[in-house]
Amino acid sequence: SFHNNYRCWSWSITSLSLSPSSMSHLRYLDELVREYLLFRGFTITLKSFDGELKVDKDRGFRVDRIVDQFLVFINNSDLTSLRELWLHFDQKIFSKLDHDFTQGLRKLEVSLLKFYLVMAVSNNRPEKVSEFFQKLTPELQNQPEWKDWFMLPFIKNPEEHSTFAVNFTKQWQDTFLVSLHNFLSIIYQVIPEPALSSYEEEATKLRRLQEENESLKHKLSTLSHCSDVILDAVPPIDIMDDFYIIAQETPTSGDGHSKSLKNLIRTIGGGLPTSPIMGRKPHCQGNQ
């Protein structure tokens, strides 16, 4: 039953993602930081930075190297280092995850410790098995996953016992390691990255915006030039009789002035001579 449940759970984890960590490119950022510190002359800081990189527990965020480090501690039966490494990830990453990861994280931790015991038994190190329970019994004794495991030190051939047999199979061990690998890969994909890691993406976006801006400026310049050409082609003004405006004005003086103005307009509109001399009637000399 436990084997079936574990296989179903591990399949759900491994089916989520088999891609490498999305934060693997941070190794390149380490080199950029080193180059910057060297450029600025921060030699003391650079020396400290290089020293911390050498003992980096995150292994440059390479999941395969992290899993390998877990295996080294397990094969060496180094319980203290194993617990410290898990505690490092728990404090730095696991504790900040959503509750959706809690169940899977819990099963991984239990399986990691059981894998440690299995390898200690397989490597014929009974003292390491006893040491494990001496140190962790206060922590594990109330957890149901460990109820039957306290008799492990007293079982002669635990790989044949129904309680432990499945954990000694290669299938269970391989499934656990794959699950651990892919769980860490998923974690690195969902945790927020530092702003420095997205500088290249932001620079690309900025260049794209600048190119779009230049393109829009060119289009606006072209449209403005076309508008100037249209405005220069002003249509001709209609020719209007200067006196037409006078004819449309409303009289502002008395009736006498109104009649005189009307007579003037009538005379103008009739096409008759407007000169005072030409308007006079000729007198015959005979009448003089």
PDB file of C-alpha atoms in Angstrom:
ATOM      1  CA  SER A   1       0.000   0.000   0.000  1.00  0.00           C
ATOM      2  CA  PHE A   2       2.773   2.420   0.935  1.00  0.00           C
ATOM      3  CA  HIS A   3       4.681   1.509  -2.223  1.00  0.00           C
ATOM      4  CA  ASN A   4       1.631   2.186  -4.415  1.00  0.00           C
ATOM      5  CA  ASN A   5       0.921   5.510  -2.732  1.00  0.00           C
ATOM      6  CA  TYR A   6       4.543   6.570  -3.010  1.00  0.00           C
ATOM      7  CA  ARG A   7       4.689   5.567  -6.669  1.00  0.00           C
ATOM      8  CA  CYS A   8       1.544   7.573  -7.464  1.00  0.00           C
ATOM      9  CA  TRP A   9       2.850  10.596  -5.582  1.00  0.00           C
ATOM     10  CA  SER A  10       6.294  10.409  -7.179  1.00  0.00           C
ATOM     11  CA  TRP A  11       4.734  10.066 -10.635  1.00  0.00           C
ATOM     12  CA  SER A  12       2.722  13.235 -10.054  1.00  0.00           C
ATOM     13  CA  ILE A  13       5.903  15.063  -9.094  1.00  0.00           C
ATOM     14  CA  THR A  14       8.045  13.771 -11.945  1.00  0.00           C
ATOM     15  CA  SER A  15       5.357  14.416 -14.538  1.00  0.00           C
ATOM     16  CA  LEU A  16       5.273  18.102 -13.694  1.00  0.00           C
ATOM     17  CA  SER A  17       8.642  18.994 -15.132  1.00  0.00           C
ATOM     18  CA  LEU A  18      11.790  17.386 -16.427  1.00  0.00           C
ATOM     19  CA  SER A  19      13.364  20.607 -17.639  1.00  0.00           C
ATOM     20  CA  PRO A  20      16.555  22.048 -16.085  1.00  0.00           C
ATOM     21  CA  SER A  21      16.324  24.741 -13.489  1.00  0.00           C
ATOM     22  CA  SER A  22      15.194  28.096 -14.831  1.00  0.00           C
ATOM     23  CA  MET A  23      17.784  29.687 -12.543  1.00  0.00           C
ATOM     24  CA  SER A  24      20.772  27.891 -14.050  1.00  0.00           C
ATOM     25  CA  HIS A  25      21.687  31.073 -15.933  1.00  0.00           C
ATOM     26  CA  LEU A  26      22.603  32.650 -12.583  1.00  0.00           C
ATOM     27  CA  ARG A  27      25.992  31.004 -12.927  1.00  0.00           C
ATOM     28  CA  TYR A  28      26.668  33.523 -15.675  1.00  0.00           C
ATOM     29  CA  LEU A  29      25.681  36.308 -13.288  1.00  0.00           C
ATOM     30  CA  ASP A  30      28.319  35.086 -10.840  1.00  0.00           C
ATOM     31  CA  GLU A  31      30.919  35.792 -13.492  1.00  0.00           C
ATOM     32  CA  LEU A  32      29.442  39.234 -14.132  1.00  0.00           C
ATOM     33  CA  VAL A  33      29.614  40.034 -10.423  1.00  0.00           C
ATOM     34  CA  ARG A  34      33.241  38.901 -10.282  1.00  0.00           C
ATOM     35  CA  GLU A  35      34.084  41.022 -13.315  1.00  0.00           C
ATOM     36  CA  TYR A  36      32.369  44.058 -11.784  1.00  0.00           C
ATOM     37  CA  LEU A  37      34.132  43.670  -8.433  1.00  0.00           C
ATOM     38  CA  LEU A  38      37.453  43.320 -10.220  1.00  0.00           C
ATOM     39  CA  PHE A  39      36.723  46.383 -12.350  1.00  0.00           C
ATOM     40  CA  ARG A  40      35.884  48.459  -9.268  1.00  0.00           C
ATOM     41  CA  GLY A  41      38.949  47.243  -7.422  1.00  0.00           C
ATOM     42  CA  PHE A  42      36.962  45.600  -4.608  1.00  0.00           C
ATOM     43  CA  THR A  43      39.612  42.934  -4.082  1.00  0.00           C
ATOM     44  CA  ILE A  44      38.664  42.089  -0.497  1.00  0.00           C
ATOM     45  CA  THR A  45      35.009  41.653  -1.460  1.00  0.00           C
ATOM     46  CA  LEU A  46      36.038  39.611  -4.499  1.00  0.00           C
ATOM     47  CA  LYS A  47      38.141  37.301  -2.343  1.00  0.00           C
ATOM     48  CA  SER A  48      35.239  36.796   0.045  1.00  0.00           C
ATOM     49  CA  PHE A  49      32.874  36.219  -2.884  1.00  0.00           C
ATOM     50  CA  ASP A  50      35.133  33.549  -4.388  1.00  0.00           C
ATOM     51  CA  GLY A  51      35.461  31.892  -0.993  1.00  0.00           C
ATOM     52  CA  GLU A  52      31.706  31.642  -0.543  1.00  0.00           C
ATOM     53  CA  LEU A  53      31.270  30.274  -4.056  1.00  0.00           C
ATOM     54  CA  LYS A  54      33.588  27.381  -3.199  1.00  0.00           C
ATOM     55  CA  VAL A  55      31.376  26.294  -0.293  1.00  0.00           C
ATOM     56  CA  ASP A  56      28.098  27.206  -1.993  1.00  0.00           C
ATOM     57  CA  LYS A  57      25.468  24.787  -0.717  1.00  0.00           C
ATOM     58  CA  ASP A  58      23.176  25.727  -3.593  1.00  0.00           C
ATOM     59  CA  ARG A  59      25.770  24.349  -6.017  1.00  0.00           C
ATOM     60  CA  GLY A  60      25.163  27.196  -8.439  1.00  0.00           C
ATOM     61  CA  PHE A  61      21.455  26.274  -8.482  1.00  0.00           C
ATOM     62  CA  ARG A  62      22.272  23.136 -10.474  1.00  0.00           C
ATOM     63  CA  VAL A  63      19.795  20.531  -9.298  1.00  0.00           C
ATOM     64  CA  ASP A  64      21.894  17.584 -10.453  1.00  0.00           C
ATOM     65  CA  ARG A  65      24.811  18.761  -8.318  1.00  0.00           C
ATOM     66  CA  ILE A  66      22.528  19.304  -5.321  1.00  0.00           C
ATOM     67  CA  VAL A  67      21.170  15.759  -5.575  1.00  0.00           C
ATOM     68  CA  ASP A  68      24.729  14.458  -5.928  1.00  0.00           C
ATOM     69  CA  GLN A  69      25.675  16.252  -2.718  1.00  0.00           C
ATOM     70  CA  PHE A  70      22.773  14.597  -0.888  1.00  0.00           C
ATOM     71  CA  LEU A  71      24.000  11.236  -2.201  1.00  0.00           C
ATOM     72  CA  VAL A  72      27.546  11.894  -0.999  1.00  0.00           C
ATOM     73  CA  PHE A  73      26.326  12.512   2.555  1.00  0.00           C
ATOM     74  CA  ILE A  74      24.046   9.460   2.415  1.00  0.00           C
ATOM     75  CA  ASN A  75      26.720   7.113   1.081  1.00  0.00           C
ATOM     76  CA  ASN A  76      29.168   8.395   3.700  1.00  0.00           C
ATOM     77  CA  SER A  77      26.537   8.029   6.436  1.00  0.00           C
ATOM     78  CA  ASP A  78      27.144  11.667   7.346  1.00  0.00           C
ATOM     79  CA  LEU A  79      23.886  12.386   9.139  1.00  0.00           C
ATOM     80  CA  THR A  80      24.946  15.795  10.446  1.00  0.00           C
ATOM     81  CA  SER A  81      25.890  17.158   7.018  1.00  0.00           C
ATOM     82  CA  LEU A  82      22.761  15.643   5.476  1.00  0.00           C
ATOM     83  CA  ARG A  83      20.529  17.345   7.994  1.00  0.00           C
ATOM     84  CA  GLU A  84      22.380  20.646   7.656  1.00  0.00           C
ATOM     85  CA  LEU A  85      21.978  20.615   3.883  1.00  0.00           C
ATOM     86  CA  TRP A  86      18.267  19.909   4.123  1.00  0.00           C
ATOM     87  CA  LEU A  87      17.897  22.582   6.809  1.00  0.00           C
ATOM     88  CA  HIS A  88      19.660  25.055   4.508  1.00  0.00           C
ATOM     89  CA  PHE A  89      17.092  24.539   1.757  1.00  0.00           C
ATOM     90  CA  ASP A  90      14.248  24.436   4.254  1.00  0.00           C
ATOM     91  CA  GLN A  91      15.128  27.835   5.718  1.00  0.00           C
ATOM     92  CA  LYS A  92      16.123  29.490   2.471  1.00  0.00           C
ATOM     93  CA  ILE A  93      13.508  28.116   0.061  1.00  0.00           C
ATOM     94  CA  PHE A  94      11.057  25.517   1.385  1.00  0.00           C
ATOM     95  CA  SER A  95       9.711  27.680   4.202  1.00  0.00           C
ATOM     96  CA  LYS A  96       8.691  30.347   1.675  1.00  0.00           C
ATOM     97  CA  LEU A  97       6.646  28.022  -0.537  1.00  0.00           C
ATOM     98  CA  ASP A  98       2.878  27.876  -0.786  1.00  0.00           C
ATOM     99  CA  HIS A  99       0.986  25.267   1.196  1.00  0.00           C
ATOM    100  CA  ASP A 100       0.429  23.310  -2.026  1.00  0.00           C
ATOM    101  CA  PHE A 101       3.988  22.019  -1.720  1.00  0.00           C
ATOM    102  CA  THR A 102       3.753  21.033   1.943  1.00  0.00           C
ATOM    103  CA  GLN A 103       2.609  17.447   1.446  1.00  0.00           C
ATOM    104  CA  GLY A 104       5.177  16.646  -1.222  1.00  0.00           C
ATOM    105  CA  LEU A 105       7.907  18.319   0.791  1.00  0.00           C
ATOM    106  CA  ARG A 106       6.990  16.310   3.866  1.00  0.00           C
ATOM    107  CA  LYS A 107       7.110  12.999   1.996  1.00  0.00           C
ATOM    108  CA  LEU A 108      10.446  13.889   0.454  1.00  0.00           C
ATOM    109  CA  GLU A 109      12.026  14.599   3.829  1.00  0.00           C
ATOM    110  CA  VAL A 110      10.741  11.335   5.296  1.00  0.00           C
ATOM    111  CA  SER A 111      11.930   9.370   2.262  1.00  0.00           C
ATOM    112  CA  LEU A 112      15.336  11.082   2.405  1.00  0.00           C
ATOM    113  CA  LEU A 113      15.902   9.933   5.980  1.00  0.00           C
ATOM    114  CA  LYS A 114      14.646   6.420   5.239  1.00  0.00           C
ATOM    115  CA  PHE A 115      16.970   6.276   2.265  1.00  0.00           C
ATOM    116  CA  TYR A 116      19.809   7.210   4.607  1.00  0.00           C
ATOM    117  CA  LEU A 117      18.940   4.270   6.882  1.00  0.00           C
ATOM    118  CA  VAL A 118      18.617   1.861   3.965  1.00  0.00           C
ATOM    119  CA  MET A 119      22.071   2.795   2.676  1.00  0.00           C
ATOM    120  CA  ALA A 120      23.568   2.537   6.179  1.00  0.00           C
ATOM    121  CA  VAL A 121      22.201  -1.001   6.491  1.00  0.00           C
ATOM    122  CA  SER A 122      23.306  -1.890   2.950  1.00  0.00           C
ATOM    123  CA  ASN A 123      26.827  -0.589   3.692  1.00  0.00           C
ATOM    124  CA  ASN A 124      26.919  -2.669   6.894  1.00  0.00           C
ATOM    125  CA  ARG A 125      27.077   0.270   9.270  1.00  0.00           C
ATOM    126  CA  PRO A 126      24.793  -0.705  12.156  1.00  0.00           C
ATOM    127  CA  GLU A 127      26.411   1.905  14.390  1.00  0.00           C
ATOM    128  CA  LYS A 128      25.134   4.618  12.036  1.00  0.00           C
ATOM    129  CA  VAL A 129      21.627   3.184  12.261  1.00  0.00           C
ATOM    130  CA  SER A 130      21.799   3.276  16.055  1.00  0.00           C
ATOM    131  CA  GLU A 131      23.210   6.795  15.960  1.00  0.00           C
ATOM    132  CA  PHE A 132      20.315   7.892  13.754  1.00  0.00           C
ATOM    133  CA  PHE A 133      17.656   6.802  16.236  1.00  0.00           C
ATOM    134  CA  GLN A 134      19.580   8.093  19.228  1.00  0.00           C
ATOM    135  CA  LYS A 135      19.674  11.572  17.746  1.00  0.00           C
ATOM    136  CA  LEU A 136      16.266  11.735  16.079  1.00  0.00           C
ATOM    137  CA  THR A 137      13.960   9.633  18.257  1.00  0.00           C
ATOM    138  CA  PRO A 138      12.626  12.669  20.186  1.00  0.00           C
ATOM    139  CA  GLU A 139      11.759  14.285  16.870  1.00  0.00           C
ATOM    140  CA  LEU A 140      10.336  11.243  15.070  1.00  0.00           C
ATOM    141  CA  GLN A 141       8.607   9.195  17.757  1.00  0.00           C
ATOM    142  CA  ASN A 142       5.250  10.948  17.371  1.00  0.00           C
ATOM    143  CA  GLN A 143       5.202  10.798  13.578  1.00  0.00           C
ATOM    144  CA  PRO A 144       3.084   7.953  12.142  1.00  0.00           C
ATOM    145  CA  GLU A 145       5.484   7.430   9.218  1.00  0.00           C
ATOM    146  CA  TRP A 146       8.131   6.206  11.666  1.00  0.00           C
ATOM    147  CA  LYS A 147       6.047   4.031  13.964  1.00  0.00           C
ATOM    148  CA  ASP A 148       7.349   0.730  12.538  1.00  0.00           C
ATOM    149  CA  TRP A 149      10.864   1.928  11.782  1.00  0.00           C
ATOM    150  CA  PHE A 150      12.092   1.967  15.365  1.00  0.00           C
ATOM    151  CA  MET A 151      12.473  -1.815  15.194  1.00  0.00           C
ATOM    152  CA  LEU A 152      14.858  -1.559  12.218  1.00  0.00           C
ATOM    153  CA  PRO A 153      18.051  -1.896  14.331  1.00  0.00           C
ATOM    154  CA  PHE A 154      16.740  -5.182  15.724  1.00  0.00           C
ATOM    155  CA  ILE A 155      15.778  -6.818  12.418  1.00  0.00           C
ATOM    156  CA  LYS A 156      18.432  -9.209  11.104  1.00  0.00           C
ATOM    157  CA  ASN A 157      17.514  -9.022   7.414  1.00  0.00           C
ATOM    158  CA  PRO A 158      15.345  -5.910   7.020  1.00  0.00           C
ATOM    159  CA  GLU A 159      15.426  -6.157   3.200  1.00  0.00           C
ATOM    160  CA  GLU A 160      13.273  -9.277   3.578  1.00  0.00           C
ATOM    161  CA  HIS A 161      10.878  -7.804   6.113  1.00  0.00           C
ATOM    162  CA  SER A 162       7.492  -6.737   4.766  1.00  0.00           C
ATOM    163  CA  THR A 163       7.777  -3.301   6.397  1.00  0.00           C
ATOM    164  CA  PHE A 164      11.136  -2.404   4.872  1.00  0.00           C
ATOM    165  CA  ALA A 165      11.452  -4.603   1.778  1.00  0.00           C
ATOM    166  CA  VAL A 166      10.112  -2.036  -0.676  1.00  0.00           C
ATOM    167  CA  ASN A 167      12.630   0.585   0.483  1.00  0.00           C
ATOM    168  CA  PHE A 168      15.514  -1.728  -0.331  1.00  0.00           C
ATOM    169  CA  THR A 169      14.442  -2.154  -3.948  1.00  0.00           C
ATOM    170  CA  LYS A 170      16.265  -0.303  -6.712  1.00  0.00           C
ATOM    171  CA  GLN A 171      12.932   0.870  -8.115  1.00  0.00           C
ATOM    172  CA  TRP A 172      12.020   2.705  -4.917  1.00  0.00           C
ATOM    173  CA  GLN A 173      15.464   4.266  -4.580  1.00  0.00           C
ATOM    174  CA  ASP A 174      15.576   5.423  -8.220  1.00  0.00           C
ATOM    175  CA  THR A 175      12.053   6.784  -7.988  1.00  0.00           C
ATOM    176  CA  PHE A 176      12.945   8.750  -4.884  1.00  0.00           C
ATOM    177  CA  LEU A 177      16.045  10.303  -6.477  1.00  0.00           C
ATOM    178  CA  VAL A 178      14.128  11.291  -9.610  1.00  0.00           C
ATOM    179  CA  SER A 179      11.365  12.777  -7.470  1.00  0.00           C
ATOM    180  CA  LEU A 180      13.882  14.751  -5.416  1.00  0.00           C
ATOM    181  CA  HIS A 181      15.554  16.036  -8.580  1.00  0.00           C
ATOM    182  CA  ASN A 182      12.323  17.172 -10.202  1.00  0.00           C
ATOM    183  CA  PHE A 183      10.891  18.622  -7.023  1.00  0.00           C
ATOM    184  CA  LEU A 184      13.923  20.880  -6.689  1.00  0.00           C
ATOM    185  CA  SER A 185      13.666  21.772 -10.382  1.00  0.00           C
ATOM    186  CA  ILE A 186      10.063  22.854  -9.911  1.00  0.00           C
ATOM    187  CA  ILE A 187      10.937  24.857  -6.814  1.00  0.00           C
ATOM    188  CA  TYR A 188      13.600  26.824  -8.660  1.00  0.00           C
ATOM    189  CA  GLN A 189      11.087  27.618 -11.381  1.00  0.00           C
ATOM    190  CA  VAL A 190       8.500  29.128  -9.053  1.00  0.00           C
ATOM    191  CA  ILE A 191      10.603  31.073  -6.569  1.00  0.00           C
ATOM    192  CA  PRO A 192      11.121  34.761  -7.456  1.00  0.00           C
ATOM    193  CA  GLU A 193      14.449  35.619  -9.021  1.00  0.00           C
ATOM    194  CA  PRO A 194      16.585  38.657  -8.125  1.00  0.00           C
ATOM    195  CA  ALA A 195      16.236  41.730 -10.318  1.00  0.00           C
ATOM    196  CA  LEU A 196      19.780  41.309 -11.621  1.00  0.00           C
ATOM    197  CA  SER A 197      18.870  37.994 -13.231  1.00  0.00           C
ATOM    198  CA  SER A 198      16.368  39.694 -15.550  1.00  0.00           C
ATOM    199  CA  TYR A 199      18.635  42.515 -16.679  1.00  0.00           C
ATOM    200  CA  GLU A 200      19.159  41.029 -20.153  1.00  0.00           C
ATOM    201  CA  GLU A 201      15.435  40.557 -20.677  1.00  0.00           C
ATOM    202  CA  GLU A 202      14.746  44.107 -19.514  1.00  0.00           C
ATOM    203  CA  ALA A 203      17.475  45.456 -21.804  1.00  0.00           C
ATOM    204  CA  THR A 204      15.882  43.649 -24.747  1.00  0.00           C
ATOM    205  CA  LYS A 205      12.487  45.139 -23.904  1.00  0.00           C
ATOM    206  CA  LEU A 206      14.036  48.603 -23.664  1.00  0.00           C
ATOM    207  CA  ARG A 207      15.694  48.253 -27.062  1.00  0.00           C
ATOM    208  CA  ARG A 208      12.404  47.107 -28.570  1.00  0.00           C
ATOM    209  CA  LEU A 209      10.569  50.082 -27.082  1.00  0.00           C
ATOM    210  CA  GLN A 210      13.216  52.453 -28.405  1.00  0.00           C
ATOM    211  CA  GLU A 211      12.897  50.970 -31.884  1.00  0.00           C
ATOM    212  CA  GLU A 212       9.109  51.303 -31.759  1.00  0.00           C
ATOM    213  CA  ASN A 213       9.478  54.889 -30.561  1.00  0.00           C
ATOM    214  CA  GLU A 214      11.777  55.759 -33.465  1.00  0.00           C
ATOM    215  CA  SER A 215       9.353  54.139 -35.889  1.00  0.00           C
ATOM    216  CA  LEU A 216       6.438  56.164 -34.506  1.00  0.00           C
ATOM    217  CA  LYS A 217       8.474  59.378 -34.670  1.00  0.00           C
ATOM    218  CA  HIS A 218       9.250  58.676 -38.329  1.00  0.00           C
ATOM    219  CA  LYS A 219       5.571  58.073 -39.099  1.00  0.00           C
ATOM    220  CA  LEU A 220       4.556  61.287 -37.315  1.00  0.00           C
ATOM    221  CA  SER A 221       7.199  63.234 -39.223  1.00  0.00           C
ATOM    222  CA  THR A 222       5.882  61.860 -42.518  1.00  0.00           C
ATOM    223  CA  LEU A 223       2.285  62.719 -41.617  1.00  0.00           C
ATOM    224  CA  SER A 224       3.311  66.232 -40.544  1.00  0.00           C
ATOM    225  CA  HIS A 225       5.066  66.814 -43.888  1.00  0.00           C
ATOM    226  CA  CYS A 226       1.975  65.692 -45.807  1.00  0.00           C
ATOM    227  CA  SER A 227      -0.185  68.032 -43.711  1.00  0.00           C
ATOM    228  CA  ASP A 228       2.088  70.990 -44.519  1.00  0.00           C
ATOM    229  CA  VAL A 229       1.788  70.286 -48.235  1.00  0.00           C
ATOM    230  CA  ILE A 230      -2.008  70.248 -48.007  1.00  0.00           C
ATOM    231  CA  LEU A 231      -2.121  73.504 -46.045  1.00  0.00           C
ATOM    232  CA  ASP A 232       0.097  75.242 -48.619  1.00  0.00           C
ATOM    233  CA  ALA A 233      -2.476  74.568 -51.342  1.00  0.00           C
ATOM    234  CA  VAL A 234      -4.958  77.258 -50.170  1.00  0.00           C
ATOM    235  CA  PRO A 235      -8.043  77.561 -52.474  1.00  0.00           C
ATOM    236  CA  PRO A 236      -8.560  80.952 -54.263  1.00  0.00           C
ATOM    237  CA  ILE A 237     -10.733  83.508 -52.494  1.00  0.00           C
ATOM    238  CA  ASP A 238     -14.022  84.329 -54.248  1.00  0.00           C
ATOM    239  CA  ILE A 239     -14.079  87.785 -55.852  1.00  0.00           C
ATOM    240  CA  MET A 240     -16.653  89.970 -54.137  1.00  0.00           C
ATOM    241  CA  ASP A 241     -17.959  93.431 -55.025  1.00  0.00           C
ATOM    242  CA  ASP A 242     -16.578  95.863 -52.462  1.00  0.00           C
ATOM    243  CA  PHE A 243     -19.938  97.605 -52.282  1.00  0.00           C
ATOM    244  CA  TYR A 244     -21.786  94.371 -51.622  1.00  0.00           C
ATOM    245  CA  ILE A 245     -20.929  94.634 -47.964  1.00  0.00           C
ATOM    246  CA  ILE A 246     -22.297  98.159 -47.848  1.00  0.00           C
ATOM    247  CA  ALA A 247     -25.548  96.907 -49.303  1.00  0.00           C
ATOM    248  CA  GLN A 248     -25.862  94.329 -46.517  1.00  0.00           C
ATOM    249  CA  GLU A 249     -25.282  96.754 -43.660  1.00  0.00           C
ATOM    250  CA  THR A 250     -28.199  97.764 -41.488  1.00  0.00           C
ATOM    251  CA  PRO A 251     -28.847 101.503 -41.415  1.00  0.00           C
ATOM    252  CA  THR A 252     -27.969 103.165 -38.162  1.00  0.00           C
ATOM    253  CA  SER A 253     -29.075 106.756 -38.939  1.00  0.00           C
ATOM    254  CA  GLY A 254     -32.436 108.393 -39.559  1.00  0.00           C
ATOM    255  CA  ASP A 255     -34.885 107.892 -42.431  1.00  0.00           C
ATOM    256  CA  GLY A 256     -33.274 110.654 -44.520  1.00  0.00           C
ATOM    257  CA  HIS A 257     -29.923 109.004 -44.493  1.00  0.00           C
ATOM    258  CA  SER A 258     -31.590 105.666 -45.200  1.00  0.00           C
ATOM    259  CA  LYS A 259     -33.295 106.981 -48.311  1.00  0.00           C
ATOM    260  CA  SER A 260     -30.118 108.616 -49.546  1.00  0.00           C
ATOM    261  CA  LEU A 261     -28.174 105.369 -49.040  1.00  0.00           C
ATOM    262  CA  LYS A 262     -30.828 103.344 -50.821  1.00  0.00           C
ATOM    263  CA  ASN A 263     -30.793 105.757 -53.744  1.00  0.00           C
ATOM    264  CA  LEU A 264     -27.022 105.500 -53.879  1.00  0.00           C
ATOM    265  CA  ILE A 265     -27.117 101.711 -53.881  1.00  0.00           C
ATOM    266  CA  ARG A 266     -29.881 101.713 -56.483  1.00  0.00           C
ATOM    267  CA  THR A 267     -27.820 103.974 -58.672  1.00  0.00           C
ATOM    268  CA  ILE A 268     -24.752 101.783 -58.256  1.00  0.00           C
ATOM    269  CA  GLY A 269     -26.680  98.576 -58.852  1.00  0.00           C
ATOM    270  CA  GLY A 270     -28.299 100.007 -61.986  1.00  0.00           C
ATOM    271  CA  GLY A 271     -24.994 100.452 -63.743  1.00  0.00           C
ATOM    272  CA  LEU A 272     -25.569 104.182 -64.288  1.00  0.00           C
ATOM    273  CA  PRO A 273     -22.740 106.687 -64.202  1.00  0.00           C
ATOM    274  CA  THR A 274     -21.705 107.680 -60.737  1.00  0.00           C
ATOM    275  CA  SER A 275     -19.667 110.769 -61.608  1.00  0.00           C
ATOM    276  CA  PRO A 276     -21.320 114.097 -60.594  1.00  0.00           C
ATOM    277  CA  ILE A 277     -20.281 115.593 -63.887  1.00  0.00           C
ATOM    278  CA  MET A 278     -21.439 112.711 -65.986  1.00  0.00           C
ATOM    279  CA  GLY A 279     -24.700 112.644 -64.092  1.00  0.00           C
ATOM    280  CA  ARG A 280     -25.673 116.152 -65.145  1.00  0.00           C
ATOM    281  CA  LYS A 281     -28.106 116.624 -67.997  1.00  0.00           C
ATOM    282  CA  PRO A 282     -26.672 118.618 -70.902  1.00  0.00           C
ATOM    283  CA  HIS A 283     -28.139 122.113 -71.487  1.00  0.00           C
ATOM    284  CA  CYS A 284     -28.642 123.403 -74.960  1.00  0.00           C
ATOM    285  CA  GLN A 285     -26.911 126.657 -75.707  1.00  0.00           C
ATOM    286  CA  GLY A 286     -29.922 127.813 -77.542  1.00  0.00           C
ATOM    287  CA  ASN A 287     -31.861 128.037 -74.396  1.00  0.00           C
ATOM    288  CA  GLN A 288     -29.311 130.325 -72.812  1.00  0.00           C
TER     289      GLN A 288
END
